Tab-separated table of C-alpha atoms and ligand atoms in Angstrom:
chain	number	residue	atom	x	y	z
I	1	MET	CA	9.266	-16.580	-22.858
I	2	SER	CA	9.674	-13.852	-25.533
I	3	ASN	CA	11.339	-10.789	-24.708
I	4	ARG	CA	8.440	-9.182	-23.635
I	5	PHE	CA	5.698	-9.358	-20.506
I	6	PRO	CA	2.462	-11.372	-21.492
I	7	GLU	CA	0.109	-9.450	-23.533
I	8	ASN	CA	-2.372	-9.131	-20.564
I	9	PHE	CA	-0.045	-7.587	-17.986
I	10	LEU	CA	-1.196	-4.679	-16.321
I	11	PHE	CA	1.044	-2.102	-16.626
I	12	GLY	CA	-0.362	0.572	-14.337
I	13	SER	CA	-0.232	2.975	-11.410
I	14	ALA	CA	-1.480	3.895	-7.981
I	15	SER	CA	-2.928	6.660	-5.727
I	16	ALA	CA	-5.191	6.453	-2.717
I	17	ALA	CA	-7.801	9.040	-1.933
I	18	TYR	CA	-6.669	11.342	0.997
I	19	GLN	CA	-3.590	11.591	-0.629
I	20	VAL	CA	-4.878	13.140	-3.879
I	21	GLU	CA	-8.492	14.005	-3.668
I	22	GLY	CA	-8.614	17.334	-1.599
I	23	ALA	CA	-12.092	18.587	-1.335
I	24	TYR	CA	-12.262	17.171	2.403
I	25	GLN	CA	-15.244	18.912	3.271
I	26	GLU	CA	-17.081	18.890	0.078
I	27	ASP	CA	-20.447	17.331	-1.145
I	28	GLY	CA	-21.253	16.077	2.086
I	29	LYS	CA	-18.274	14.282	3.016
I	30	GLY	CA	-17.704	13.070	6.701
I	31	LEU	CA	-14.553	13.719	8.325
I	32	SER	CA	-11.846	10.782	8.664
I	33	ILE	CA	-9.452	10.148	11.276
I	34	TRP	CA	-6.596	11.419	8.906
I	35	ASP	CA	-8.386	14.937	8.461
I	36	GLU	CA	-8.257	15.283	12.457
I	37	TRP	CA	-4.783	13.799	12.849
I	38	VAL	CA	-3.360	16.297	10.634
I	39	LYS	CA	-4.434	19.292	12.455
I	40	LEU	CA	-2.995	18.079	15.409
I	41	PRO	CA	0.398	19.821	16.257
I	42	GLY	CA	3.535	18.200	15.025
I	43	LYS	CA	1.853	14.849	13.691
I	44	THR	CA	2.809	15.497	10.012
I	45	PHE	CA	5.731	16.838	8.042
I	46	GLN	CA	5.845	20.714	8.645
I	47	GLY	CA	1.783	20.253	9.804
I	48	THR	CA	0.955	18.911	5.743
I	49	ASN	CA	-2.345	17.736	5.332
I	50	GLY	CA	-4.525	16.908	2.469
I	51	ASP	CA	-7.102	19.269	2.471
I	52	VAL	CA	-6.603	20.445	-1.060
I	53	ALA	CA	-3.908	17.542	-2.144
I	54	THR	CA	-3.618	17.756	-5.609
I	55	ASP	CA	-7.161	18.653	-6.098
I	56	HIS	CA	-7.839	15.599	-8.085
I	57	TYR	CA	-11.361	15.719	-6.924
I	58	HIS	CA	-12.159	18.648	-9.037
I	59	ARG	CA	-9.391	17.768	-11.693
I	60	VAL	CA	-10.111	14.046	-12.606
I	61	GLU	CA	-10.801	14.667	-16.331
I	62	GLU	CA	-7.247	16.544	-16.365
I	63	ASP	CA	-5.652	13.825	-14.491
I	64	ILE	CA	-7.260	10.825	-16.667
I	65	ALA	CA	-6.299	12.621	-19.890
I	66	LEU	CA	-2.824	12.487	-18.728
I	67	MET	CA	-3.151	8.687	-17.726
I	68	LYS	CA	-4.718	8.214	-21.394
I	69	GLU	CA	-1.548	10.228	-23.118
I	70	MET	CA	0.655	7.722	-21.151
I	71	GLY	CA	-1.483	4.769	-22.377
I	72	LEU	CA	-1.779	3.367	-18.743
I	73	LYS	CA	-3.319	-0.141	-18.578
I	74	ALA	CA	-4.491	0.348	-14.968
I	75	TYR	CA	-4.995	2.588	-12.305
I	76	ARG	CA	-5.343	1.846	-8.588
I	77	PHE	CA	-7.214	4.347	-6.386
I	78	SER	CA	-9.069	3.888	-3.360
I	79	ILE	CA	-12.525	5.076	-2.058
I	80	SER	CA	-12.973	7.628	0.607
I	81	TRP	CA	-15.666	5.936	3.226
I	82	THR	CA	-16.649	9.202	4.377
I	83	ARG	CA	-17.496	10.565	0.733
I	84	ILE	CA	-20.133	7.779	0.495
I	85	LEU	CA	-20.896	7.284	3.975
I	86	PRO	CA	-20.267	10.448	6.268
I	87	GLU	CA	-20.959	8.974	9.571
I	88	GLY	CA	-19.444	5.602	8.566
I	89	ARG	CA	-22.522	3.759	8.392
I	90	GLY	CA	-26.377	4.389	7.740
I	91	ARG	CA	-26.793	7.823	5.502
I	92	ILE	CA	-25.394	7.225	2.108
I	93	GLU	CA	-24.158	10.375	0.441
I	94	ARG	CA	-25.240	9.937	-3.537
I	95	LYS	CA	-22.724	12.794	-4.565
I	96	GLY	CA	-19.827	10.779	-3.327
I	97	LEU	CA	-20.722	7.479	-5.288
I	98	GLU	CA	-21.189	9.786	-8.294
I	99	PHE	CA	-17.461	11.191	-8.129
I	100	TYR	CA	-16.362	7.878	-8.486
I	101	HIS	CA	-18.834	6.785	-11.289
I	102	LYS	CA	-17.274	9.722	-13.015
I	103	LEU	CA	-13.719	8.645	-12.262
I	104	ILE	CA	-14.384	4.819	-13.228
I	105	ASP	CA	-16.172	5.730	-16.327
I	106	GLY	CA	-13.563	8.505	-17.360
I	107	LEU	CA	-10.912	5.336	-16.962
I	108	LEU	CA	-13.086	2.914	-18.862
I	109	GLU	CA	-13.647	5.429	-21.754
I	110	ASN	CA	-9.960	5.705	-22.084
I	111	GLY	CA	-9.006	2.141	-21.938
I	112	ILE	CA	-7.817	1.902	-18.253
I	113	GLU	CA	-8.627	-0.695	-15.910
I	114	PRO	CA	-10.066	0.503	-12.681
I	115	VAL	CA	-8.325	-1.333	-9.693
I	116	VAL	CA	-10.180	-0.397	-6.578
I	117	THR	CA	-8.945	-0.142	-3.158
I	118	ILE	CA	-11.758	-0.335	-0.622
I	119	TYR	CA	-9.375	1.175	2.343
I	120	HIS	CA	-6.704	3.064	2.193
I	121	TRP	CA	-6.427	4.241	5.831
I	122	ASP	CA	-9.039	7.179	6.231
I	123	LEU	CA	-11.351	5.554	8.542
I	124	PRO	CA	-14.507	7.506	9.501
I	125	LEU	CA	-13.752	9.519	12.637
I	126	ALA	CA	-17.024	8.622	13.944
I	127	LEU	CA	-16.453	5.041	13.868
I	128	GLN	CA	-12.997	5.732	16.174
I	129	LYS	CA	-14.926	8.113	18.235
I	130	GLU	CA	-17.701	5.559	18.914
I	131	TYR	CA	-15.660	2.149	19.224
I	132	GLY	CA	-12.257	2.828	18.473
I	133	GLY	CA	-12.304	1.853	14.955
I	134	TRP	CA	-10.095	-1.121	14.177
I	135	GLU	CA	-9.644	-2.009	18.051
I	136	ASP	CA	-13.364	-3.275	18.169
I	137	ARG	CA	-14.889	-6.534	16.229
I	138	LYS	CA	-17.771	-4.138	15.191
I	139	ILE	CA	-15.638	-2.903	12.790
I	140	VAL	CA	-16.327	-6.240	10.498
I	141	GLU	CA	-20.156	-5.412	10.059
I	142	ASP	CA	-19.428	-1.758	9.054
I	143	PHE	CA	-16.910	-2.590	6.694
I	144	LYS	CA	-18.951	-5.378	5.273
I	145	ALA	CA	-21.868	-2.740	4.751
I	146	PHE	CA	-19.541	-0.319	3.206
I	147	ALA	CA	-17.923	-2.885	0.985
I	148	LYS	CA	-21.390	-4.253	-0.034
I	149	ILE	CA	-22.240	-0.715	-1.157
I	150	LEU	CA	-19.327	-0.449	-3.263
I	151	PHE	CA	-19.861	-3.892	-4.938
I	152	ASP	CA	-23.486	-3.314	-5.731
I	153	GLU	CA	-22.739	0.120	-7.115
I	154	PHE	CA	-19.837	-0.745	-9.292
I	155	HIS	CA	-19.352	-4.455	-9.671
I	156	LYS	CA	-20.508	-4.252	-13.353
I	157	LYS	CA	-17.661	-1.761	-14.253
I	158	VAL	CA	-14.768	-2.879	-11.560
I	159	LYS	CA	-13.058	-5.876	-12.153
I	160	TYR	CA	-10.258	-5.970	-9.368
I	161	TRP	CA	-10.688	-5.035	-5.709
I	162	ILE	CA	-8.136	-4.573	-3.060
I	163	VAL	CA	-10.198	-4.949	0.297
I	164	LEU	CA	-7.121	-3.209	2.347
I	165	ASN	CA	-4.118	-1.309	1.728
I	166	GLU	CA	-1.289	-2.172	4.023
I	167	PRO	CA	-2.901	-3.355	7.114
I	168	ASN	CA	0.473	-4.170	8.703
I	169	ILE	CA	1.576	-0.428	8.029
I	170	PHE	CA	-1.415	1.062	9.143
I	171	THR	CA	-1.840	-0.642	12.447
I	172	GLN	CA	1.567	-0.793	13.197
I	173	LEU	CA	2.289	3.146	13.019
I	174	GLY	CA	-0.896	3.582	14.639
I	175	TYR	CA	-0.846	1.357	17.481
I	176	VAL	CA	3.086	0.671	18.059
I	177	MET	CA	4.503	3.602	17.102
I	178	ALA	CA	2.239	6.315	17.520
I	179	LEU	CA	3.062	7.973	14.237
I	180	HIS	CA	-0.586	7.238	12.399
I	181	PRO	CA	-4.073	8.043	14.081
I	182	PRO	CA	-5.120	7.177	16.670
I	183	GLY	CA	-1.339	7.475	17.887
I	184	MET	CA	-1.038	4.651	20.443
I	185	LYS	CA	2.091	2.494	21.737
I	186	ASP	CA	0.746	-0.597	22.557
I	187	MET	CA	1.943	-4.082	21.110
I	188	GLY	CA	-0.887	-6.123	22.195
I	189	MET	CA	-3.407	-3.547	20.741
I	190	TYR	CA	-1.445	-3.679	17.325
I	191	LEU	CA	-1.647	-7.425	17.274
I	192	LYS	CA	-5.360	-7.264	17.981
I	193	THR	CA	-6.177	-4.693	15.402
I	194	TYR	CA	-4.012	-6.872	12.739
I	195	HIS	CA	-6.227	-9.740	13.570
I	196	HIS	CA	-9.393	-7.398	13.267
I	197	THR	CA	-8.050	-6.598	9.542
I	198	ALA	CA	-7.635	-10.225	8.745
I	199	LEU	CA	-11.253	-10.721	9.747
I	200	VAL	CA	-12.430	-7.775	7.659
I	201	HIS	CA	-10.659	-9.265	4.743
I	202	ALA	CA	-11.993	-12.563	5.357
I	203	TYR	CA	-15.661	-11.616	5.568
I	204	VAL	CA	-15.445	-9.009	2.825
I	205	VAL	CA	-13.977	-11.815	0.545
I	206	LYS	CA	-16.641	-14.073	1.310
I	207	LEU	CA	-19.342	-11.789	0.729
I	208	PHE	CA	-17.890	-10.976	-2.683
I	209	LYS	CA	-17.632	-14.703	-3.616
I	210	GLU	CA	-20.999	-15.709	-2.112
I	211	LYS	CA	-22.953	-13.151	-3.734
I	212	GLY	CA	-21.340	-13.865	-6.841
I	213	TYR	CA	-19.989	-10.705	-8.256
I	214	GLU	CA	-17.646	-11.023	-10.968
I	215	GLY	CA	-14.105	-9.890	-10.591
I	216	LYS	CA	-11.102	-10.815	-8.749
I	217	ILE	CA	-10.458	-9.569	-5.073
I	218	GLY	CA	-7.195	-9.633	-2.561
I	219	SER	CA	-5.737	-7.327	-0.212
I	220	SER	CA	-2.310	-5.631	-0.516
I	221	ILE	CA	0.140	-6.330	1.939
I	222	ALA	CA	3.372	-4.103	2.510
I	223	TYR	CA	6.304	-6.711	2.033
I	224	THR	CA	9.804	-6.189	3.078
I	225	PRO	CA	11.770	-9.514	1.892
I	226	GLY	CA	14.764	-9.776	4.551
I	227	TYR	CA	18.042	-11.228	4.422
I	228	ALA	CA	20.726	-12.457	7.363
I	229	LYS	CA	23.295	-9.809	7.739
I	230	THR	CA	26.037	-12.604	7.473
I	231	ASN	CA	25.767	-16.514	7.783
I	232	ASP	CA	26.809	-16.420	11.599
I	233	GLU	CA	24.353	-18.551	13.206
I	234	LYS	CA	22.937	-15.765	15.134
I	235	ASP	CA	22.217	-13.504	12.277
I	236	VAL	CA	20.406	-16.698	10.472
I	237	GLU	CA	18.348	-17.024	13.639
I	238	ALA	CA	17.362	-13.240	13.680
I	239	GLN	CA	16.356	-13.742	10.067
I	240	ARG	CA	14.167	-16.724	11.080
I	241	ARG	CA	12.704	-14.847	13.846
I	242	TYR	CA	11.895	-11.794	11.537
I	243	TYR	CA	10.289	-14.052	9.291
I	244	GLU	CA	8.194	-15.920	12.092
I	245	THR	CA	6.971	-12.652	13.951
I	246	VAL	CA	6.675	-10.143	10.765
I	247	ASN	CA	6.526	-11.667	7.116
I	248	HIS	CA	4.793	-14.900	7.667
I	249	TYR	CA	2.587	-13.714	10.596
I	250	ILE	CA	1.258	-10.471	8.597
I	251	MET	CA	0.688	-13.114	5.171
I	252	ASP	CA	-0.100	-16.498	6.515
I	253	ILE	CA	-3.292	-14.968	8.301
I	254	TYR	CA	-4.805	-13.560	5.260
I	255	PHE	CA	-3.505	-16.159	2.517
I	256	LYS	CA	-3.631	-19.721	4.786
I	257	GLY	CA	-5.881	-18.440	7.328
I	258	LYS	CA	-3.728	-19.290	10.228
I	259	TYR	CA	-0.712	-17.762	11.871
I	260	PRO	CA	2.724	-19.162	11.967
I	261	SER	CA	3.018	-21.496	15.032
I	262	TRP	CA	6.533	-20.210	16.132
I	263	GLY	CA	5.400	-16.322	15.821
I	264	TYR	CA	1.982	-16.690	17.349
I	265	ALA	CA	3.542	-18.782	20.422
I	266	TYR	CA	6.012	-16.163	20.781
I	267	PHE	CA	3.387	-13.598	21.191
I	268	LYS	CA	1.025	-15.728	23.413
I	269	GLU	CA	4.140	-16.142	25.861
I	270	LYS	CA	4.336	-12.562	26.134
I	271	GLY	CA	0.740	-12.430	26.560
I	272	LEU	CA	0.478	-10.184	23.629
I	273	ALA	CA	-1.435	-12.620	21.177
I	274	PRO	CA	-4.790	-11.969	19.691
I	275	GLU	CA	-7.428	-13.836	20.826
I	276	ILE	CA	-8.831	-16.148	18.006
I	277	LEU	CA	-12.330	-17.410	18.315
I	278	PRO	CA	-13.317	-20.870	16.856
I	279	GLU	CA	-15.385	-19.012	14.268
I	280	ASP	CA	-12.521	-16.851	13.179
I	281	GLU	CA	-10.577	-20.047	12.220
I	282	LYS	CA	-13.187	-21.050	10.115
I	283	VAL	CA	-13.940	-17.811	7.903
I	284	LEU	CA	-9.918	-17.541	7.807
I	285	VAL	CA	-9.552	-20.453	5.926
I	286	GLU	CA	-12.428	-20.284	3.687
I	287	SER	CA	-11.586	-17.017	2.673
I	288	ALA	CA	-7.995	-17.439	2.259
I	289	LYS	CA	-8.683	-20.276	-0.138
I	290	MET	CA	-11.181	-17.757	-2.141
I	291	THR	CA	-8.885	-15.222	-2.145
I	292	ASP	CA	-7.920	-14.424	-6.028
I	293	PHE	CA	-4.478	-12.765	-5.520
I	294	ILE	CA	-2.153	-11.308	-3.384
I	295	GLY	CA	-1.364	-7.348	-3.591
I	296	ILE	CA	2.520	-6.611	-2.550
I	297	ASN	CA	3.516	-3.176	-2.282
I	298	TYR	CA	7.596	-3.477	-2.495
I	299	TYR	CA	9.936	-0.438	-1.775
I	300	GLN	CA	12.796	-2.028	-0.143
I	301	SER	CA	14.661	-4.981	1.705
I	302	ALA	CA	15.736	-5.505	5.213
I	303	THR	CA	18.976	-6.914	6.284
I	304	LEU	CA	18.781	-8.437	9.781
I	305	ALA	CA	21.072	-9.213	12.550
I	306	TYR	CA	21.177	-10.659	16.067
I	307	ASN	CA	19.570	-8.405	18.749
I	308	GLY	CA	19.913	-9.481	22.110
I	309	GLU	CA	17.427	-9.129	25.008
I	310	ASP	CA	18.897	-6.047	26.172
I	311	GLY	CA	19.164	-4.775	22.375
I	312	ILE	CA	17.673	-1.911	20.580
I	313	GLY	CA	13.835	-1.258	19.976
I	314	LEU	CA	11.722	0.502	17.186
I	315	SER	CA	13.255	3.950	16.126
I	316	ASP	CA	11.298	6.611	14.370
I	317	PHE	CA	11.942	6.841	10.266
I	318	ASN	CA	14.047	9.638	8.503
I	319	VAL	CA	10.943	12.042	7.287
I	320	SER	CA	13.188	14.811	6.480
I	321	GLY	CA	15.072	13.456	3.532
I	322	GLU	CA	18.320	14.541	4.941
I	323	LYS	CA	20.005	11.323	3.817
I	324	GLY	CA	22.590	9.206	6.086
I	325	ASN	CA	19.749	9.475	9.066
I	326	PHE	CA	19.819	5.418	8.705
I	327	ARG	CA	18.941	4.247	12.404
I	328	GLU	CA	18.920	0.602	13.150
I	329	SER	CA	15.701	-0.434	14.608
I	330	GLY	CA	14.689	-3.776	16.109
I	331	ILE	CA	12.855	-5.916	18.700
I	332	PRO	CA	14.816	-7.104	21.466
I	333	GLY	CA	15.270	-10.769	21.467
I	334	LEU	CA	14.465	-11.237	18.098
I	335	TYR	CA	16.199	-9.255	15.540
I	336	ARG	CA	17.402	-5.518	14.396
I	337	GLN	CA	17.472	-4.159	10.907
I	338	VAL	CA	20.859	-2.878	9.962
I	339	TYR	CA	22.407	-0.888	7.255
I	340	ASN	CA	23.233	-2.993	3.841
I	341	GLU	CA	26.668	-1.498	2.807
I	342	LYS	CA	26.112	-3.537	-0.802
I	343	LEU	CA	22.882	-1.556	-1.567
I	344	LYS	CA	22.150	2.188	-2.420
I	345	TYR	CA	19.574	4.351	-0.384
I	346	THR	CA	17.309	6.940	-1.104
I	347	ASP	CA	17.210	10.242	0.301
I	348	TRP	CA	14.786	8.953	3.179
I	349	ASP	CA	17.146	5.967	3.778
I	350	TRP	CA	15.354	3.518	2.065
I	351	ALA	CA	17.300	0.486	0.485
I	352	ILE	CA	17.200	0.436	-3.237
I	353	ASP	CA	17.227	-3.092	-3.870
I	354	PRO	CA	15.489	-4.469	-7.146
I	355	ASP	CA	16.940	-7.981	-6.748
I	356	GLY	CA	15.064	-8.223	-3.470
I	357	LEU	CA	11.397	-7.956	-5.051
I	358	ARG	CA	12.444	-10.868	-7.662
I	359	TYR	CA	13.167	-12.691	-4.301
I	360	ALA	CA	10.220	-11.459	-2.691
I	361	LEU	CA	7.877	-12.790	-5.305
I	362	VAL	CA	9.537	-15.865	-5.892
I	363	GLU	CA	8.963	-16.496	-2.154
I	364	ILE	CA	5.410	-15.366	-2.140
I	365	SER	CA	4.379	-17.503	-4.859
I	366	GLU	CA	6.295	-20.724	-3.781
I	367	ARG	CA	4.568	-19.983	-0.135
I	368	PHE	CA	0.877	-19.439	-1.079
I	369	GLY	CA	0.526	-20.336	-5.118
I	370	LYS	CA	-1.635	-17.514	-5.769
I	371	PRO	CA	-1.301	-15.069	-8.541
I	372	ILE	CA	0.412	-11.607	-7.512
I	373	LEU	CA	-0.159	-7.885	-8.155
I	374	ILE	CA	2.559	-5.261	-7.401
I	375	SER	CA	0.073	-2.806	-5.987
I	376	GLU	CA	2.852	-0.403	-5.408
I	377	ASN	CA	6.529	0.077	-6.120
I	378	GLY	CA	8.372	3.440	-6.517
I	379	MET	CA	10.923	6.072	-5.653
I	380	GLY	CA	10.507	8.987	-3.246
I	381	ALA	CA	12.470	11.980	-4.440
I	382	PHE	CA	13.177	15.785	-4.305
I	383	ASP	CA	12.357	16.353	-7.985
I	384	GLU	CA	13.158	20.059	-9.006
I	385	VAL	CA	11.795	21.866	-12.376
I	386	SER	CA	14.529	23.413	-14.431
I	387	GLU	CA	13.329	24.999	-17.686
I	388	GLY	CA	9.911	23.335	-17.529
I	389	LYS	CA	11.492	19.622	-17.409
I	390	VAL	CA	12.018	17.280	-14.290
I	391	GLN	CA	14.816	15.175	-15.211
I	392	ASP	CA	14.171	12.247	-12.789
I	393	GLY	CA	16.923	9.667	-14.119
I	394	TYR	CA	17.182	8.258	-10.912
I	395	ARG	CA	13.457	7.312	-11.104
I	396	ILE	CA	13.653	5.768	-14.429
I	397	ASP	CA	16.548	3.716	-13.087
I	398	TYR	CA	14.846	2.408	-10.228
I	399	ILE	CA	11.577	1.861	-12.200
I	400	ARG	CA	13.660	-0.175	-14.995
I	401	GLU	CA	15.391	-2.017	-12.542
I	402	HIS	CA	12.067	-3.282	-10.804
I	403	ILE	CA	10.344	-3.977	-14.088
I	404	LYS	CA	13.456	-6.553	-14.977
I	405	ALA	CA	12.923	-8.051	-11.466
I	406	CYS	CA	9.452	-8.630	-12.382
I	407	TYR	CA	10.723	-9.937	-15.464
I	408	ASP	CA	13.049	-12.449	-13.751
I	409	ALA	CA	10.206	-13.350	-11.548
I	410	ILE	CA	7.912	-14.516	-13.911
I	411	GLU	CA	10.610	-16.319	-15.738
I	412	GLU	CA	10.873	-18.218	-12.278
I	413	GLY	CA	7.371	-19.229	-12.540
I	414	VAL	CA	5.467	-16.440	-10.746
I	415	ASP	CA	1.931	-15.579	-11.828
I	416	LEU	CA	2.450	-11.894	-11.785
I	417	MET	CA	-0.647	-10.050	-12.645
I	418	GLY	CA	0.695	-6.460	-12.998
I	419	TYR	CA	2.828	-3.585	-11.711
I	420	CYS	CA	1.470	-0.608	-10.421
I	421	THR	CA	4.135	2.175	-9.546
I	422	TRP	CA	3.508	4.429	-6.687
I	423	SER	CA	2.203	6.866	-7.923
I	424	PHE	CA	0.716	8.574	-10.912
I	425	THR	CA	0.973	12.303	-9.942
I	426	ASP	CA	3.000	13.398	-7.111
I	427	LEU	CA	0.937	13.446	-3.873
I	428	LEU	CA	0.774	13.881	-0.261
I	429	SER	CA	3.118	11.428	1.592
I	430	TRP	CA	1.505	10.868	4.922
I	431	LEU	CA	4.272	11.514	7.038
I	432	ASN	CA	6.685	13.671	4.736
I	433	GLY	CA	4.669	15.950	3.147
I	434	TYR	CA	4.681	17.505	-0.365
I	435	GLN	CA	8.312	17.384	-0.629
I	436	LYS	CA	9.046	13.639	-1.020
I	437	ARG	CA	7.625	12.763	-4.556
I	438	TYR	CA	7.000	9.702	-6.357
I	439	GLY	CA	5.218	10.412	-9.526
I	440	PHE	CA	5.142	10.493	-13.456
I	441	VAL	CA	3.655	13.935	-13.353
I	442	PHE	CA	5.130	16.841	-11.311
I	443	VAL	CA	2.521	18.946	-9.474
I	444	ASP	CA	3.599	22.387	-8.274
I	445	PHE	CA	2.314	22.495	-4.996
I	446	GLU	CA	3.703	25.953	-4.301
I	447	LYS	CA	1.174	27.472	-7.131
I	448	GLU	CA	-2.571	27.859	-6.601
I	449	ASP	CA	-3.300	26.277	-9.621
I	450	LEU	CA	-1.411	23.301	-9.114
I	451	PRO	CA	-0.048	22.916	-12.358
I	452	ARG	CA	0.808	19.301	-13.846
I	453	ILE	CA	4.255	19.091	-15.565
I	454	ARG	CA	5.036	15.378	-17.282
I	455	LYS	CA	8.439	14.268	-15.872
I	456	ASP	CA	11.091	12.541	-17.933
I	457	SER	CA	9.779	9.584	-16.197
I	458	PHE	CA	6.251	9.991	-17.944
I	459	TYR	CA	7.818	9.542	-21.333
I	460	PHE	CA	9.861	6.350	-20.106
I	461	TYR	CA	7.027	4.772	-18.628
I	462	GLN	CA	4.830	5.492	-21.534
I	463	GLU	CA	7.592	3.514	-23.946
I	464	VAL	CA	7.333	0.571	-21.115
I	465	ILE	CA	3.835	0.354	-21.887
I	466	LYS	CA	4.047	0.770	-25.624
I	467	THR	CA	6.655	-1.916	-26.075
I	468	ASN	CA	5.324	-3.961	-22.814
I	469	GLY	CA	8.414	-3.999	-21.315
I	470	GLU	CA	10.605	-4.764	-24.035
I	471	ASN	CA	12.607	-1.259	-23.685
I	472	CYS	CA	13.568	-2.457	-19.940
I	473	LEU	CA	14.455	-5.687	-20.673
I	474	LYS	CA	17.258	-4.712	-23.531
I	475	LYS	CA	21.010	-5.486	-22.760
N	1	LIG	C1	2.805	3.037	1.092
N	1	LIG	C2	1.314	3.493	1.259
N	1	LIG	C3	0.864	4.654	0.225
N	1	LIG	C4	2.228	5.652	0.087
N	1	LIG	C5	3.524	4.990	-0.111
N	1	LIG	C6	4.840	5.804	-0.282
N	1	LIG	O1	3.266	2.701	2.576
N	1	LIG	O2	0.545	2.482	0.956
N	1	LIG	O3	0.088	5.299	0.597
N	1	LIG	O4	2.561	6.764	0.835
N	1	LIG	O5	3.776	3.971	1.131
N	1	LIG	O6	5.390	5.972	1.332
N	1	LIG	P1	5.877	7.470	1.936
N	1	LIG	O7	4.708	8.541	1.418
N	1	LIG	O8	6.085	7.302	3.381
N	1	LIG	O9	7.170	7.517	1.218
């Protein structure tokens, strides 16, 4: 291969509705579980919320103009369910659909491929209140109806669909760690809701294929590859248990249609495994075959060590950005995640490991044999404006190294469709407020008119796109 990425490679960037749009009660929009959660005392960093966010809802033309200036090939964004269906089902709000037409048309007119995430965590509050949202199988019918509205409305314009964003994260944080709505700590409920997400993915993929819409469809999983801390057999066993109960568990049900046997048996023995109905098996296996691609959100790797039955449990995350607060976290009897001396860490103690991305891509490609889209990758940092500039060389280094890792993975035979950074503009971090920034475009949240300022990384990524990655691959 020449020292460039394939010509049709999608160098893009991503966002999610709640994190950028704002306008949370405008044009008939209904409330989501996040609109409620952020107002409960103590749930988010310093009580930050997405009521206004970057005001993307009103500044969509300006944001698209910046994307065009950069030369972005793809923009991944999500659709707010309650803009379209304020009560979660039934009455359709036309103004919501019009907003997304405006966004999609604007992207297409500027040569930017829209990549649509159907669900990025903002469940209609009405469905949570009525039947517990993801806790009930009723979610499948409501989700399918929502997805069908989107397919019918946008299928001529949108070629790439991501059904769910990080189902493993929103169920874990919502049902085990009580950090996301609805704030529960119940392992069995986590596994049950995760199973329901897999069913939603499966039925929506089936619907898409059976109705013959054109385009490609997948879902995006947050994937954290894991290494054993040492070659001691106990650490190696901890790594295996991590794969069986985390990585293979979350991936296989989506992309093979069944759970890994050791992992499922482990949860069953504990009385925690979800019920699998005979019809579930059928649709899960069928749709796994129909799924066109695997979306991967990659931020970091994990290093795993032995954790005895009386070992440590799950710990909260660093949400303050005070570096050096890495805390071991684990499941007693399975594994514990430890600090990796060989790696550098971000201010929020996330391991920086570009080679982990190559490793993850190769293992996923070998296990599932499907094309992969990196739907998120990026570095959260405290950026500062000085004399009108944001010098985020650390982010440039981070992205350059991860792009190199993508190239290496392609050379190792991975069918990689594209790479979307997280994120295009700065935006709301669910638990870390506005101080944890990821964008190429700085948003000054202190000022009422939310000015946008191009960071150094903006010009770097512009060059990445212009040279199709060549500027990262030079020795
Ligand atoms: C992913 C989510 C994104 C985004 C990102 C960064 O898990 O899909 O929505 O928030 O992580 O995470 P954070 O904002 O917690 O640093």
